[in-house]
Coordinates of N, CA, C and O in Angstrom, one line a residue:
X1 N 0.9 -1.2 0.1 CA 0.0 0.0 0.0 C 0.9 1.4 -0.1 O 0.7 2.3 -0.7
X2 N 2.1 1.3 0.8 CA 2.7 2.4 1.0 C 3.5 2.6 -0.4 O 3.8 3.8 -1.1
X3 N 3.9 1.6 -1.0 CA 4.5 1.7 -2.5 C 3.6 2.2 -3.4 O 3.8 3.2 -4.2
X4 N 2.2 1.7 -3.2 CA 1.3 2.3 -4.4 C 0.9 3.8 -4.1 O 1.1 4.6 -4.9
X5 N 1.1 4.0 -2.7 CA 0.7 5.6 -2.5 C 2.0 6.5 -2.9 O 1.9 7.6 -3.4
X6 N 3.2 6.1 -2.7 CA 4.4 6.6 -3.4 C 4.4 6.8 -4.7 O 4.7 8.0 -5.3
X7 N 4.0 5.6 -5.3 CA 4.0 5.8 -6.8 C 2.9 6.6 -7.2 O 3.1 7.5 -8.4
X8 N 1.7 7.0 -6.8 CA 0.7 7.5 -7.0 C 1.0 9.1 -6.7 O 0.8 9.9 -7.7
X9 N 1.8 9.4 -5.6 CA 2.2 10.6 -5.2 C 3.1 11.2 -6.4 O 2.9 12.4 -6.9
X10 N 4.0 10.4 -7.0 CA 4.9 10.7 -7.8 C 4.3 11.1 -9.0 O 4.6 12.0 -9.8
X11 N 3.3 10.1 -9.6 CA 2.4 10.3 -10.9 C 1.7 11.7 -10.6 O 1.7 12.6 -11.6
X12 N 1.2 11.9 -9.5 CA 0.2 13.2 -9.3 C 1.2 14.4 -9.4 O 0.8 15.3 -10.1
X13 N 2.6 14.4 -8.9 CA 3.3 15.6 -8.9 C 3.9 15.8 -10.4 O 4.0 17.0 -10.9
X14 N 4.2 14.5 -11.0 CA 4.6 14.9 -12.4 C 3.5 15.3 -13.3 O 3.7 16.2 -14.2
X15 N 2.3 14.9 -13.1 CA 1.2 15.5 -13.6 C 1.0 17.1 -13.6 O 0.6 17.7 -14.5
X16 N 1.2 17.5 -12.3 CA 0.8 18.8 -11.9 C 1.9 19.5 -12.6 O 1.7 20.7 -13.2
X17 N 3.2 19.1 -12.5 CA 4.2 19.9 -13.3 C 4.0 19.9 -14.9 O 4.2 21.0 -15.3
X18 N 3.7 19.0 -15.3 CA 3.3 18.9 -16.8 C 2.3 19.8 -17.0 O 2.4 20.7 -18.1
X19 N 1.3 19.9 -16.3 CA 0.2 20.9 -16.5 C 0.6 22.3 -16.5 O 0.2 23.3 -17.2
X20 N 1.6 22.5 -15.6 CA 2.2 24.1 -15.2 C 2.8 24.3 -16.4 O 2.9 25.8 -17.0
X21 N 3.4 23.3 -17.0 CA 4.5 23.7 -18.1 C 3.6 23.8 -19.4 O 3.9 24.8 -20.5
X22 N 2.5 23.3 -19.6 CA 1.7 23.4 -20.8 C 0.7 24.5 -20.7 O -0.3 24.3 -21.7
X23 N 0.4 25.1 -19.5 CA -0.6 26.1 -19.5 C -0.8 27.0 -20.7 O 0.4 27.6 -21.0
X24 N -1.7 27.2 -21.4 CA -1.9 28.0 -22.4 C -1.5 29.6 -21.8 O -2.0 29.8 -20.8
X25 N -0.6 30.3 -22.7 CA -0.2 31.7 -22.4 C -1.4 32.6 -23.0 O -1.8 32.5 -24.3
X26 N -2.0 33.5 -22.3 CA -3.0 34.2 -22.9 C -2.5 35.3 -23.9 O -1.4 35.9 -23.6
X27 N -2.8 35.2 -25.2 CA -2.2 36.2 -26.1 C -2.5 37.5 -25.7 O -3.7 37.9 -25.3
X28 N -1.6 38.2 -26.0 CA -1.7 39.9 -25.9 C -2.7 40.5 -26.9 O -2.8 40.2 -28.0
X29 N -3.6 41.3 -26.1 CA -4.4 42.2 -27.0 C -3.8 43.4 -27.2 O -3.7 44.3 -26.5
X30 N -3.2 43.5 -28.4 CA -2.4 44.8 -28.6 C -3.4 46.2 -28.8 O -4.3 45.9 -29.6
X31 N -2.9 47.1 -28.4 CA -3.7 48.4 -28.3 C -2.9 49.7 -28.4 O -1.6 49.5 -28.2
X32 N -3.4 50.6 -29.0 CA -2.7 52.0 -28.9 C -2.5 52.4 -27.6 O -3.4 52.2 -26.7
X33 N -1.5 52.9 -27.3 CA -1.0 53.6 -26.1 C 0.0 54.7 -26.2 O 0.6 55.0 -27.2
X34 N 0.1 55.3 -24.9 CA 0.9 56.5 -24.9 C 2.1 56.0 -24.1 O 1.8 55.5 -22.8
X35 N 3.1 56.7 -24.1 CA 4.5 56.1 -23.2 C 4.4 57.3 -22.2 O 5.1 57.0 -21.2
X36 N 3.8 58.2 -22.2 CA 3.5 59.2 -21.1 C 3.4 58.5 -19.9 O 3.7 59.0 -18.9
X37 N 2.4 57.3 -19.9 CA 2.1 56.7 -18.4 C 3.0 55.7 -18.2 O 2.8 55.2 -17.2
X38 N 4.2 55.4 -19.1 CA 5.2 54.2 -18.8 C 6.1 54.8 -17.8 O 7.1 55.2 -18.3
X39 N 6.0 54.6 -16.7 CA 6.7 55.0 -15.5 C 7.2 53.9 -14.8 O 6.5 53.2 -14.1
X40 N 8.4 53.3 -15.0 CA 8.9 52.0 -14.6 C 10.3 51.8 -14.3 O 11.2 52.6 -14.9
X41 N 10.8 50.9 -13.6 CA 12.1 50.5 -13.6 C 12.1 48.9 -13.6 O 11.3 48.2 -12.9
X42 N 13.1 48.6 -14.7 CA 13.1 46.9 -14.7 C 14.5 46.8 -14.8 O 15.5 47.4 -15.4
X43 N 14.8 45.2 -14.7 CA 16.0 44.6 -15.1 C 15.8 43.4 -15.4 O 14.8 42.9 -15.1
X44 N 16.8 42.7 -16.1 CA 16.6 41.2 -16.5 C 17.8 41.0 -17.4 O 19.1 41.2 -17.5
X45 N 17.5 40.0 -18.1 CA 18.3 39.3 -19.3 C 18.1 39.7 -20.5 O 17.1 39.6 -21.0
X46 N 19.2 39.9 -21.4 CA 18.9 40.1 -22.9 C 19.8 39.2 -23.7 O 21.1 38.8 -23.3
X47 N 19.2 38.4 -24.5 CA 19.6 37.5 -25.3 C 19.6 37.7 -26.8 O 18.5 38.1 -27.3
X48 N 20.6 37.9 -27.6 CA 20.6 38.3 -29.1 C 21.1 37.1 -29.9 O 22.3 36.9 -29.5
X49 N 20.3 36.7 -30.9 CA 21.0 35.8 -31.8 C 20.9 36.2 -33.2 O 19.9 36.8 -33.7
X50 N 22.3 36.3 -33.8 CA 22.4 36.8 -35.2 C 23.2 35.9 -36.0 O 24.2 35.7 -35.5
X51 N 22.6 35.3 -37.1 CA 23.5 34.4 -37.9 C 24.0 33.4 -37.1 O 25.2 32.9 -37.2
X52 N 23.0 32.7 -36.3 CA 23.3 31.5 -35.5 C 24.3 31.9 -34.5 O 24.7 30.6 -33.8
X53 N 24.7 33.1 -34.2 CA 25.6 33.3 -33.2 C 24.7 34.0 -31.9 O 24.0 34.9 -32.2
X54 N 25.0 33.7 -30.7 CA 24.5 34.3 -29.7 C 25.1 35.2 -28.9 O 26.3 34.8 -28.6
X55 N 24.6 36.1 -28.1 CA 25.2 37.3 -27.2 C 24.4 37.1 -26.0 O 23.1 37.3 -26.4
X56 N 24.9 37.4 -25.0 CA 23.9 37.5 -23.7 C 24.5 38.6 -23.0 O 25.7 38.8 -22.8
X57 N 23.6 39.2 -22.2 CA 23.9 40.4 -21.5 C 22.9 40.7 -20.5 O 21.7 39.9 -20.3
X58 N 23.0 41.5 -19.3 CA 21.8 41.8 -18.5 C 21.6 43.3 -18.8 O 22.4 43.9 -19.5
X59 N 20.3 43.6 -18.5 CA 19.9 45.1 -18.8 C 19.3 45.6 -17.6 O 18.7 45.1 -16.7
X60 N 19.4 46.9 -17.5 CA 18.6 47.8 -16.4 C 18.1 48.9 -17.5 O 18.6 49.5 -18.1
X61 N 16.8 49.1 -17.1 CA 15.9 50.0 -17.8 C 15.1 50.9 -17.0 O 14.3 50.4 -16.2
X62 N 15.1 52.1 -17.2 CA 14.4 53.1 -16.3 C 13.8 53.9 -17.2 O 14.3 54.7 -18.2
X63 N 12.6 54.4 -17.1 CA 11.6 55.2 -17.8 C 10.6 55.9 -17.1 O 10.1 55.4 -16.2
X64 N 10.7 57.2 -17.4 CA 9.5 58.2 -16.8 C 8.5 58.5 -17.7 O 7.8 59.5 -17.4
X65 N 8.5 58.1 -18.9 CA 7.4 58.2 -19.9 C 7.9 59.3 -20.8 O 7.6 59.1 -22.1
X66 N 8.8 60.3 -20.5 CA 9.4 61.2 -21.3 C 10.7 60.9 -21.7 O 11.2 61.4 -22.8
X67 N 11.6 60.2 -20.8 CA 12.7 59.8 -21.2 C 13.0 58.3 -20.9 O 12.4 58.1 -19.7
X68 N 13.8 57.5 -21.4 CA 14.1 56.2 -20.8 C 15.7 56.1 -21.2 O 16.1 56.6 -22.2
X69 N 16.2 55.2 -20.2 CA 17.5 54.9 -20.4 C 17.5 53.3 -20.3 O 16.9 52.7 -19.4
X70 N 18.4 52.7 -21.2 CA 18.6 51.4 -21.1 C 20.0 51.1 -21.3 O 20.7 51.4 -21.8
X71 N 20.6 50.5 -19.9 CA 21.8 50.0 -19.9 C 22.2 48.6 -20.1 O 21.4 47.7 -19.6
X72 N 23.1 48.3 -20.8 CA 23.4 46.9 -21.3 C 24.7 46.6 -20.6 O 25.7 47.2 -20.8
X73 N 24.7 45.5 -19.8 CA 25.8 45.0 -19.0 C 26.3 43.5 -19.3 O 25.3 42.9 -19.6
X74 N 27.5 43.2 -19.1 CA 28.0 42.1 -19.3 C 27.5 41.2 -18.2 O 26.9 41.7 -17.1
X75 N 27.5 39.8 -18.3 CA 27.0 39.0 -17.3 C 27.8 39.2 -15.8 O 27.5 39.1 -14.8
X76 N 29.0 39.7 -15.9 CA 29.8 40.2 -15.0 C 29.6 41.4 -14.2 O 30.3 41.7 -13.3
X77 N 28.6 42.2 -14.9 CA 28.3 43.4 -14.5 C 29.0 44.8 -15.1 O 28.7 45.8 -14.7
X78 N 29.9 44.6 -15.9 CA 30.8 45.7 -16.6 C 29.6 46.2 -17.6 O 29.0 45.5 -18.4
X79 N 29.5 47.5 -17.6 CA 28.5 48.1 -18.7 C 29.0 48.3 -20.1 O 30.4 48.6 -20.4
X80 N 28.3 47.6 -20.9 CA 28.7 47.7 -22.4 C 28.5 49.0 -23.1 O 29.2 49.5 -23.8
X81 N 27.1 49.4 -22.7 CA 26.9 50.8 -23.1 C 25.7 51.3 -22.5 O 24.8 50.2 -22.0
X82 N 25.1 52.5 -22.8 CA 24.0 53.0 -22.1 C 23.2 53.6 -23.2 O 23.8 54.6 -23.9
X83 N 21.9 53.5 -23.7 CA 21.1 54.2 -24.5 C 20.1 55.1 -23.8 O 19.6 54.6 -22.8
X84 N 20.1 56.4 -24.1 CA 19.2 57.2 -23.5 C 18.4 58.0 -24.7 O 19.0 58.6 -25.5
X85 N 17.0 57.9 -24.6 CA 16.1 58.3 -25.5 C 15.1 59.3 -24.8 O 14.6 59.1 -23.9
X86 N 15.1 60.6 -25.7 CA 14.1 61.5 -25.2 C 13.3 62.1 -26.5 O 13.5 61.6 -27.6
X87 N 12.5 63.0 -26.2 CA 11.8 63.6 -27.3 C 12.5 64.3 -28.4 O 12.2 64.4 -29.5
X88 N 13.9 64.4 -28.1 CA 14.7 65.1 -29.2 C 15.6 64.2 -29.9 O 16.2 64.5 -31.0
X89 N 15.7 63.0 -29.6 CA 16.4 62.1 -30.1 C 17.2 61.0 -29.3 O 16.4 60.8 -28.0
X90 N 18.3 60.5 -29.5 CA 18.9 59.4 -28.8 C 20.3 59.7 -28.6 O 21.3 60.3 -29.4
X91 N 21.1 59.5 -27.3 CA 22.3 59.5 -27.0 C 22.8 58.2 -26.4 O 22.2 57.4 -25.7
X92 N 24.0 57.8 -26.9 CA 24.7 56.5 -26.5 C 25.8 56.7 -26.0 O 26.6 57.6 -26.5
X93 N 26.3 56.1 -24.7 CA 27.7 56.3 -24.1 C 28.1 54.8 -24.0 O 27.6 54.0 -23.6
X94 N 29.2 54.8 -24.5 CA 30.1 53.4 -24.6 C 30.7 53.2 -23.5 O 30.7 54.4 -22.5
X95 N 31.3 52.1 -23.3 CA 32.1 51.8 -21.8 C 33.1 52.7 -21.5 O 33.5 52.9 -20.7
X96 N 33.7 53.1 -22.7 CA 35.0 54.1 -22.6 C 34.5 55.5 -22.3 O 35.4 56.4 -22.2
X97 N 33.4 55.9 -22.3 CA 33.0 57.2 -22.0 C 32.5 58.0 -23.1 O 32.0 59.0 -23.1
X98 N 32.9 57.4 -24.4 CA 32.5 58.1 -25.7 C 31.0 58.4 -26.0 O 30.5 57.2 -25.6
X99 N 30.5 59.5 -26.3 CA 29.2 59.5 -26.6 C 28.9 59.8 -28.1 O 29.6 60.4 -28.6
X100 N 27.8 59.3 -28.6 CA 27.2 59.2 -29.8 C 25.9 59.8 -29.6 O 25.4 59.5 -28.6
X101 N 25.7 60.5 -30.8 CA 24.2 60.9 -31.0 C 23.7 60.7 -32.4 O 24.3 60.5 -33.3
X102 N 22.3 60.3 -32.3 CA 21.5 60.0 -33.7 C 20.2 60.3 -33.4 O 19.7 60.6 -32.2
X103 N 19.5 60.3 -34.5 CA 18.0 60.5 -34.4 C 17.2 59.2 -33.9 O 16.3 59.3 -33.8
X104 N 17.9 58.0 -34.4 CA 17.2 56.8 -33.8 C 18.2 55.9 -33.0 O 19.4 55.9 -33.2
X105 N 17.4 55.0 -32.1 CA 17.9 54.4 -31.2 C 18.6 53.1 -31.9 O 19.7 52.6 -31.5
X106 N 18.0 52.8 -32.8 CA 18.4 51.4 -33.5 C 19.8 51.7 -34.1 O 20.7 50.7 -34.2
X107 N 20.0 52.8 -34.6 CA 21.4 53.2 -35.3 C 22.3 53.1 -34.3 O 23.7 52.6 -34.5
X108 N 22.2 53.9 -33.1 CA 23.2 54.0 -32.0 C 23.4 52.6 -31.5 O 24.1 52.1 -31.2
X109 N 22.4 51.7 -31.0 CA 22.6 50.5 -30.7 C 23.2 49.6 -31.6 O 24.3 48.7 -30.9
X110 N 23.2 49.7 -32.9 CA 24.0 48.9 -33.5 C 25.6 49.3 -33.5 O 26.6 48.6 -33.6
X111 N 25.8 50.8 -33.4 CA 27.3 51.2 -33.6 C 27.8 50.9 -32.2 O 29.2 50.5 -32.0
X112 N 27.0 50.8 -31.0 CA 27.5 50.4 -29.7 C 27.8 49.0 -29.4 O 28.8 48.7 -28.8
X113 N 26.7 48.3 -29.7 CA 26.9 47.0 -29.4 C 26.8 45.7 -30.7 O 26.9 44.7 -30.4
X114 N 26.8 46.5 -31.6 CA 26.9 45.4 -32.9 C 25.8 44.9 -33.4 O 25.5 44.2 -34.4
X115 N 24.5 45.3 -32.7 CA 23.1 44.9 -33.4 C 22.1 45.8 -33.1 O 22.4 46.7 -32.1
X116 N 21.1 46.3 -33.9 CA 20.3 47.1 -33.8 C 18.9 46.7 -32.8 O 18.0 45.9 -33.2
X117 N 18.9 47.0 -31.7 CA 17.8 47.0 -30.9 C 16.5 48.1 -31.1 O 17.3 49.3 -30.9
X118 N 15.4 47.7 -31.5 CA 14.4 48.8 -31.7 C 14.1 49.7 -30.6 O 12.9 49.4 -30.3
X119 N 14.9 50.4 -29.8 CA 14.6 51.0 -28.6 C 13.4 52.2 -28.8 O 12.6 52.5 -27.8
X120 N 13.3 52.5 -30.0 CA 12.2 53.6 -30.4 C 10.8 53.1 -29.9 O 10.0 53.9 -29.4
X121 N 10.5 51.6 -30.0 CA 9.3 51.3 -29.7 C 9.3 50.3 -28.6 O 8.5 49.4 -28.3
X122 N 10.4 49.8 -28.3 CA 10.6 48.7 -27.3 C 9.8 48.8 -26.0 O 9.3 47.8 -25.5
X123 N 9.5 50.0 -25.4 CA 8.9 50.2 -24.1 C 7.4 50.2 -24.3 O 6.7 49.4 -23.6
X124 N 7.0 50.5 -25.7 CA 5.6 50.2 -26.0 C 5.2 48.7 -25.9 O 4.2 48.4 -25.4
X125 N 6.1 48.1 -26.9 CA 5.8 46.7 -27.3 C 5.9 45.8 -25.9 O 4.9 45.0 -25.8
X126 N 6.7 46.3 -24.9 CA 6.8 45.5 -23.8 C 5.7 45.6 -22.9 O 5.4 44.8 -22.1
X127 N 4.9 46.8 -23.1 CA 3.6 47.0 -22.3 C 2.3 46.8 -23.1 O 1.3 46.9 -22.6
X128 N 2.4 46.1 -24.4 CA 1.2 45.5 -25.0 C 0.8 46.8 -26.0 O -0.4 46.3 -26.4
X129 N 1.4 47.8 -26.3 CA 1.1 48.8 -27.2 C 1.8 48.9 -28.5 O 2.9 48.2 -28.5
X130 N 1.1 49.2 -29.6 CA 1.8 49.3 -30.7 C 2.2 50.7 -30.9 O 1.8 51.7 -30.4
X131 N 3.2 51.0 -31.7 CA 3.6 52.5 -31.9 C 2.5 53.0 -33.0 O 2.3 52.5 -34.3
X132 N 1.8 54.1 -32.8 CA 0.6 54.5 -33.6 C 1.2 55.1 -34.8 O 0.3 55.2 -35.8
X133 N 2.4 55.7 -35.0 CA 2.8 56.2 -36.3 C 3.5 55.3 -37.0 O 3.8 55.7 -38.2
X134 N 3.4 53.9 -36.9 CA 4.0 53.0 -37.8 C 2.9 51.9 -38.1 O 2.2 51.7 -37.2
X135 N 2.5 51.7 -39.3 CA 1.4 50.8 -39.7 C 1.9 49.3 -39.0 O 3.0 48.9 -38.6
X136 N 0.8 48.5 -38.7 CA 1.0 47.4 -37.8 C -0.2 46.3 -38.2 O -1.4 46.9 -38.6
X137 N -0.1 45.0 -37.9 CA -1.0 44.0 -37.9 C -0.7 43.1 -36.9 O 0.3 43.2 -36.3
X138 N -1.8 42.2 -36.6 CA -1.5 41.2 -35.6 C -1.8 40.1 -36.3 O -2.9 39.7 -37.1
X139 N -1.0 38.9 -36.1 CA -1.1 37.6 -36.9 C -2.1 36.6 -36.0 O -2.5 37.0 -34.9
X140 N -2.4 35.6 -36.7 CA -3.6 34.6 -36.0 C -2.9 34.1 -34.8 O -3.5 33.7 -33.9
X141 N -1.6 34.0 -34.4 CA -1.1 33.6 -33.1 C -1.2 34.8 -32.0 O -0.8 34.5 -31.1
X142 N -1.5 36.1 -32.5 CA -1.5 37.1 -31.5 C -0.3 37.7 -31.4 O 0.0 38.7 -30.6
X143 N 0.6 37.6 -32.4 CA 1.9 38.5 -32.4 C 1.7 39.8 -33.0 O 1.0 39.9 -34.1
X144 N 2.3 40.7 -32.7 CA 2.2 41.9 -33.3 C 3.4 41.9 -34.5 O 4.4 41.4 -34.2
X145 N 2.9 42.5 -35.7 CA 4.0 42.6 -36.8 C 4.1 44.1 -37.0 O 3.0 44.9 -37.3
X146 N 5.2 44.7 -36.6 CA 5.5 46.1 -36.8 C 6.9 46.6 -36.9 O 7.7 45.7 -36.3
X147 N 7.2 47.3 -38.0 CA 8.5 48.0 -38.2 C 9.5 46.9 -38.5 O 10.5 46.9 -38.2
X148 N 8.8 45.9 -39.4 CA 9.8 44.9 -39.8 C 10.2 43.8 -38.6 O 10.9 42.6 -38.9
X149 N 9.4 44.0 -37.6 CA 9.6 42.6 -36.4 C 8.3 42.0 -36.0 O 7.2 42.5 -36.2
X150 N 8.5 40.8 -35.9 CA 7.5 40.0 -35.2 C 7.7 40.0 -33.5 O 8.6 39.5 -33.2
X151 N 6.4 40.6 -33.0 CA 6.8 40.7 -31.5 C 5.6 40.0 -30.6 O 4.6 39.9 -31.2
X152 N 6.3 39.2 -29.6 CA 5.4 38.4 -28.8 C 5.7 38.8 -27.3 O 6.8 39.0 -27.2
X153 N 4.7 38.7 -26.4 CA 5.1 39.2 -25.0 C 4.4 38.1 -24.0 O 3.4 37.6 -24.4
X154 N 5.0 38.1 -23.2 CA 4.2 37.1 -21.9 C 4.3 38.0 -20.8 O 5.2 38.9 -20.4
X155 N 3.4 38.1 -19.8 CA 3.3 39.0 -18.5 C 3.1 37.9 -17.4 O 3.0 36.7 -17.3
X156 N 3.4 38.7 -16.2 CA 3.2 38.1 -14.9 C 1.8 38.3 -14.5 O 0.7 38.6 -15.1
X157 N 1.4 37.8 -13.3 CA 0.2 37.6 -12.7 C -0.6 39.3 -12.7 O -1.7 39.3 -12.4
X158 N 0.5 40.2 -12.5 CA -0.3 41.7 -12.5 C -0.3 42.4 -13.9 O -0.4 43.5 -13.8
X159 N 0.1 41.4 -14.7 CA 0.1 42.2 -16.2 C 1.4 42.8 -16.4 O 1.5 43.5 -17.5
X160 N 2.5 42.7 -15.8 CA 3.7 43.4 -16.1 C 4.5 42.5 -16.9 O 4.3 41.2 -16.9
X161 N 5.3 43.1 -17.9 CA 6.1 42.3 -18.7 C 7.1 41.1 -18.0 O 7.7 41.6 -17.0
X162 N 6.9 40.0 -18.6 CA 7.9 39.0 -18.0 C 8.7 38.6 -19.2 O 10.1 38.2 -18.9
X163 N 8.3 38.6 -20.5 CA 9.1 38.2 -21.5 C 8.8 38.8 -22.6 O 7.7 39.0 -23.1
X164 N 9.8 39.3 -23.4 CA 9.5 40.0 -24.7 C 10.4 39.4 -25.8 O 11.5 39.3 -25.6
X165 N 9.8 38.9 -26.8 CA 10.6 38.3 -27.9 C 10.2 39.0 -29.2 O 9.1 39.1 -29.5
X166 N 11.6 39.5 -29.8 CA 11.4 40.1 -31.2 C 12.2 39.4 -32.3 O 13.3 38.8 -31.9
X167 N 11.6 39.2 -33.5 CA 12.3 38.5 -34.5 C 12.0 39.3 -35.7 O 10.8 39.9 -36.0
X168 N 13.2 39.4 -36.4 CA 13.1 40.0 -38.0 C 14.1 38.8 -38.9 O 14.3 37.9 -38.3
X169 N 14.2 39.2 -39.8 CA 15.1 38.3 -40.8 C 16.5 38.2 -40.3 O 17.2 37.4 -40.8
X170 N 17.1 39.2 -39.6 CA 18.5 39.0 -39.1 C 18.7 38.8 -37.8 O 19.5 38.3 -37.4
X171 N 17.7 39.2 -37.1 CA 17.8 39.0 -35.5 C 16.8 38.4 -34.9 O 15.7 38.5 -35.1
X172 N 17.0 37.8 -33.7 CA 16.2 37.4 -32.7 C 16.6 37.8 -31.3 O 17.7 37.8 -31.0
X173 N 15.7 38.4 -30.7 CA 16.1 39.3 -29.3 C 15.0 38.8 -28.4 O 14.0 38.9 -28.5
X174 N 15.5 38.4 -27.1 CA 14.7 38.1 -26.0 C 15.2 39.0 -24.8 O 16.3 39.0 -24.3
X175 N 14.0 39.5 -24.1 CA 14.2 40.3 -23.1 C 13.3 39.5 -21.9 O 12.2 39.5 -22.0
X176 N 14.2 39.0 -21.0 CA 13.6 38.4 -19.8 C 13.6 39.1 -18.6 O 14.6 39.4 -18.1
X177 N 12.5 39.4 -18.0 CA 12.7 40.6 -16.9 C 12.6 39.8 -15.5 O 11.6 38.9 -15.5
X178 N 13.5 40.1 -14.9 CA 13.7 39.5 -13.5 C 12.9 40.5 -12.3 O 12.5 39.7 -11.6
X179 N 12.9 41.7 -12.5 CA 12.3 42.7 -11.7 C 11.6 43.7 -12.5 O 12.2 44.2 -13.6
X180 N 10.7 44.2 -11.8 CA 9.8 44.9 -12.7 C 8.9 45.9 -11.8 O 8.2 45.3 -10.8
X181 N 9.0 47.0 -11.5 CA 8.3 47.9 -10.5 C 7.7 49.2 -11.3 O 8.5 49.9 -12.2
X182 N 6.5 49.5 -11.3 CA 5.9 50.6 -11.8 C 6.1 51.7 -10.9 O 6.0 51.8 -9.9
X183 N 6.0 52.8 -11.5 CA 6.1 54.3 -10.8 C 7.2 54.3 -10.0 O 7.2 55.2 -9.1
X184 N 8.2 53.8 -10.3 CA 9.4 53.6 -9.6 C 10.8 54.3 -10.3 O 11.9 54.4 -9.7
X185 N 10.6 54.9 -11.2 CA 11.6 55.6 -12.0 C 12.1 56.5 -11.2 O 11.4 57.4 -10.6
X186 N 13.4 56.7 -11.1 CA 14.1 57.6 -10.4 C 14.7 58.9 -11.3 O 15.3 59.8 -10.9
X187 N 14.4 58.6 -12.6 CA 14.9 59.8 -13.6 C 14.2 61.0 -13.2 O 12.7 61.2 -13.4
X188 N 14.6 62.2 -12.8 CA 14.2 63.3 -12.6 C 14.2 64.4 -13.7 O 14.0 65.7 -13.6
X189 N 14.5 63.9 -15.0 CA 14.6 64.7 -15.9 C 13.8 64.4 -17.2 O 13.3 63.1 -17.4
X190 N 13.6 65.3 -18.3 CA 12.8 64.8 -19.4 C 13.8 64.7 -20.7 O 13.6 64.5 -21.7
X191 N 15.1 65.0 -20.4 CA 16.1 65.1 -21.4 C 17.3 64.3 -21.0 O 18.0 64.3 -19.9
X192 N 18.0 63.6 -22.1 CA 19.3 62.9 -21.9 C 20.4 64.0 -21.6 O 20.2 65.1 -22.4
X193 N 21.3 63.7 -21.1 CA 22.5 64.6 -21.1 C 23.3 64.6 -22.3 O 23.7 63.5 -22.7
X194 N 23.7 65.7 -22.9 CA 24.4 65.7 -24.4 C 25.6 66.8 -24.1 O 25.4 67.5 -23.2
X195 N 26.5 66.3 -24.9 CA 27.8 67.1 -24.9 C 27.4 68.4 -25.8 O 26.8 68.4 -26.7

């Protein structure tokens, strides 16, 4: 009898674990939204796959709706670079302190890190919004198709970003959020520092 109970308990635990792993993920209902209300601080892991080669890093992301800063760090904690976007453009600071400016964050991220991260819309996509000034569609799997990217996201129980996956013909980018807090941005300015 004890052997049967132990065996039944094992089967029950395995069944519950399997059910948890295969629970369907509710697709995102993409909507128009404004970044003005996106006040958050987040951190996590960033994985980029390009031409079958992968790169991994950590990120720290701070946004007060008018300005956002995205720092990319090595797994050991060294800063690779920082992108800052505001209403007038984008500034990138490399690990050696050199500062670059451009009108698009994608261009700067490619110069700084070797791949173009679509920072212009990243904060919107992470929160289930599409960029209103760019044509978009939603496919049958609930993925947003915009600006040449296929975007899907997962959220936690409170609706905060947990995973953001971006794919285009050259790159696959995954942002896995370890920590996310709303209304926690410490950025007290609306403009990036420029030289």
